Short mmCIF file of C-alpha atoms in Angstrom, two decimals:
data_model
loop_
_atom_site.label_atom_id
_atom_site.label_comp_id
_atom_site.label_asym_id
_atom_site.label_seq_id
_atom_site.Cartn_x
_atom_site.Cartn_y
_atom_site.Cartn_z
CA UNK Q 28 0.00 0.00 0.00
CA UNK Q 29 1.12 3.69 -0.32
CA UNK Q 30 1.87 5.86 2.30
CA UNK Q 31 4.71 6.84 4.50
CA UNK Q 32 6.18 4.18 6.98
CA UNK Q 33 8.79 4.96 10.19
CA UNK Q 34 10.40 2.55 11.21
CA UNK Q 35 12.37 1.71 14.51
CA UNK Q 36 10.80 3.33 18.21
CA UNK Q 37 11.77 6.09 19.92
CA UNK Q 38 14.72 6.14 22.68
CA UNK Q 39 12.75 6.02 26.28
CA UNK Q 40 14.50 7.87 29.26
CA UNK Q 41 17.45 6.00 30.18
CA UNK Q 42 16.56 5.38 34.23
CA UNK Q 43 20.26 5.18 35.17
CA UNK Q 44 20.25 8.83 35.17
CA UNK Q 45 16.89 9.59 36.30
CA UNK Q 46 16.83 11.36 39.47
CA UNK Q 47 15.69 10.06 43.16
CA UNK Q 48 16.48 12.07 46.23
CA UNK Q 49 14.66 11.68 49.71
CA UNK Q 50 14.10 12.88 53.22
CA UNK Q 51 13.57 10.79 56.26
CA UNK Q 52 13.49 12.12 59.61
CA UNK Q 53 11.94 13.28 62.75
CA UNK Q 54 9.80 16.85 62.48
CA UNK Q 55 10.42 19.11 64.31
CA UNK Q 56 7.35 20.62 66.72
CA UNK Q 57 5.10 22.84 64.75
CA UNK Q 58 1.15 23.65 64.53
CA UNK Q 59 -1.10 24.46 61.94
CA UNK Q 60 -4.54 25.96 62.27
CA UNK Q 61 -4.74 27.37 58.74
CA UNK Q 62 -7.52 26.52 55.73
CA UNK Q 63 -4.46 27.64 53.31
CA UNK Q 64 -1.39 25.65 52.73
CA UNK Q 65 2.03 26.48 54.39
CA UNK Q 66 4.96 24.48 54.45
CA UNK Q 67 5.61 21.39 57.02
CA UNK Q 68 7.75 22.28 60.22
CA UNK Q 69 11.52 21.90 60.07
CA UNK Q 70 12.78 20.80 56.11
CA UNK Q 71 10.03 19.66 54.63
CA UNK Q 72 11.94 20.45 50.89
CA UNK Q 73 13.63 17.68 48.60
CA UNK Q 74 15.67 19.13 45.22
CA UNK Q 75 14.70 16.42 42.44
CA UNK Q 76 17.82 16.61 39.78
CA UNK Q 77 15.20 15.67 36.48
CA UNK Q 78 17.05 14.92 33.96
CA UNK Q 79 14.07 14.85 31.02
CA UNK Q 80 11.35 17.01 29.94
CA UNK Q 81 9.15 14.63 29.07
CA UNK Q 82 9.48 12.32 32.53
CA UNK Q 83 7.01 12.33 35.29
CA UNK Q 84 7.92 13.25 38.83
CA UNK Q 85 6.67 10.33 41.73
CA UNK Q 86 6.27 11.59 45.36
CA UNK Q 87 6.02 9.04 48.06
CA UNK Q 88 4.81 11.02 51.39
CA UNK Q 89 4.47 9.68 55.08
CA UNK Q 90 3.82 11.45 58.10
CA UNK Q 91 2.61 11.66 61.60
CA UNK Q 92 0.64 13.84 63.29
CA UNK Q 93 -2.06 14.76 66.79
CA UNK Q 94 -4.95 17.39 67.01
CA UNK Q 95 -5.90 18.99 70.33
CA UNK Q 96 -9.15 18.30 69.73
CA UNK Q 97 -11.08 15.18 67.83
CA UNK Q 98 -12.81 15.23 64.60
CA UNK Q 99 -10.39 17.92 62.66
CA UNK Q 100 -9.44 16.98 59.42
CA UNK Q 101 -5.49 17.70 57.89
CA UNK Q 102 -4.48 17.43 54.30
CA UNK Q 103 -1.16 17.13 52.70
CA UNK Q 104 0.20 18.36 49.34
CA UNK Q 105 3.51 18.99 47.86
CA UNK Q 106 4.34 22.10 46.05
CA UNK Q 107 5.96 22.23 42.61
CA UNK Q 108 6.57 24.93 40.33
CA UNK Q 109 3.85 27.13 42.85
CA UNK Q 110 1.21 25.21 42.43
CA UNK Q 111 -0.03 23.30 45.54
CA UNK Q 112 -0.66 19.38 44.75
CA UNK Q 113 -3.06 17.36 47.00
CA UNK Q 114 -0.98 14.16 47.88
CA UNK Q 115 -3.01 12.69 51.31
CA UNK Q 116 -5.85 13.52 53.64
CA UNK Q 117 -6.26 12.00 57.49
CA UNK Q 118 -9.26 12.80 59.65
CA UNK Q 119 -7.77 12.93 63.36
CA UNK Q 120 -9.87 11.01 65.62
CA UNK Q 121 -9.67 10.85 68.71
CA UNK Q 122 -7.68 14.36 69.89
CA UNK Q 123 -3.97 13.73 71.60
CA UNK Q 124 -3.82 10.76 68.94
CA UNK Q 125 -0.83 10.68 66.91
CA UNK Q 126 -1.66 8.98 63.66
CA UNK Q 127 0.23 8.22 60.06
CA UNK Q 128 -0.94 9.45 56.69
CA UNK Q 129 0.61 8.46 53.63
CA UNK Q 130 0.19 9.49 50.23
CA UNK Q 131 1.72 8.72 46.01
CA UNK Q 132 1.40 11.38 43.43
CA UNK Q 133 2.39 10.97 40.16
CA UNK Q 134 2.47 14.57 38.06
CA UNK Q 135 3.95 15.99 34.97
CA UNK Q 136 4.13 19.71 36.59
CA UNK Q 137 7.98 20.57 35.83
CA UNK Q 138 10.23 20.32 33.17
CA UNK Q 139 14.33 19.03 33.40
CA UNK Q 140 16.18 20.49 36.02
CA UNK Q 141 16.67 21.38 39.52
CA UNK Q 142 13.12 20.73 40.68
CA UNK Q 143 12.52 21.81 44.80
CA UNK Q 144 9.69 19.62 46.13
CA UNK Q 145 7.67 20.95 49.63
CA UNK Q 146 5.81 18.93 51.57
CA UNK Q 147 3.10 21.20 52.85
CA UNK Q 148 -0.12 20.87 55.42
CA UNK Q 149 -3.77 22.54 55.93
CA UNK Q 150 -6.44 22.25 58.19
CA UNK Q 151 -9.60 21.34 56.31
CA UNK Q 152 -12.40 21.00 58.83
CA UNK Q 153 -12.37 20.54 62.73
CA UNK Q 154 -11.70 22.90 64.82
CA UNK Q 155 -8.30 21.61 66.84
CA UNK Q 156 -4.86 22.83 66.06
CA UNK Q 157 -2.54 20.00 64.09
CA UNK Q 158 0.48 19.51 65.60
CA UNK Q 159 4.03 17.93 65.05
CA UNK Q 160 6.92 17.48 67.68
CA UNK Q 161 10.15 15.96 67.73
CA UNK Q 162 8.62 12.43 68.00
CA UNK Q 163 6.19 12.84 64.71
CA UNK Q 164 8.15 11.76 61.55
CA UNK Q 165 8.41 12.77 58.50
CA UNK Q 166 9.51 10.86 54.98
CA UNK Q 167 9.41 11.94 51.22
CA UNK Q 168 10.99 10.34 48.59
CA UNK Q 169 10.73 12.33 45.16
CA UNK Q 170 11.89 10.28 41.96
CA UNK Q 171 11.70 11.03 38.06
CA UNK Q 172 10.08 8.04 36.64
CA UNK Q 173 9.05 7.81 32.80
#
């Protein structure tokens, strides 16, 4: 038949140089009370070395956590390029409780290069302050995939 014909594929990504970088550590004390986003206590920030454009960025995100008072909802997202990503929610219940949230996002929100990634934290509904101290944790592990 006529027509035009390619043939062969197309190179994918080579992973050996995709990057993976991670943070793993205790938080240190903070509160949050706020409906709008602002960044988790300590060094909540992981620099992603992407090496392609046309790669995906994967953020694995655990955490723990307490409310002073029961029913109060907390949400986590990561920020990229300024925009604020939704990544995990956890309803805190009972107060003085501290639980674990955990949270994957897969996103195509920056191009190759030096990419920061910040874990960040609202209040969403409830009416107690969230809370972090030194024996909360906090791990995020940010990695190109294709």
């Amino acid at each position: 038949p006529a027509g035009n014909y390619m043939i062969g594929r197309a190179p994918l990504p080579d992973p050996a140089h995709m990057g993976v970088e991670s943070t793993n550590a205790a938080f240190a004390a903070g509160t949050t009370s706020s409906a709008a986003y602002a960044d988790l206590p300590g060094s909540p920030t992981v620099t992603l070395p992407k090496a392609y454009t046309a790669t995906r960025i994967r953020v694995d995100l655990h955490a723990t956590c307490t409310s002073t008072l029961a029913n109060t909802s907390v949400r986590f997202a990561v920020l990229i390029n300024a925009v604020d990503v939704d990544i995990a929610q956890l309803v805190i219940n009972p107060a003085s409780t501290h639980l674990q949230v955990s949270g994957t996002l897969i996103t195509t929100l920056a191009a190759a290069g030096s990419i920061p990634v910040v874990g960040r934290w609202r209040r969403v509904a409830g009416g107690g302050v969230v809370t972090t101290g030194t024996d909360d944790w906090f791990s995020m592990t940010v990695q190109e995939v294709p």
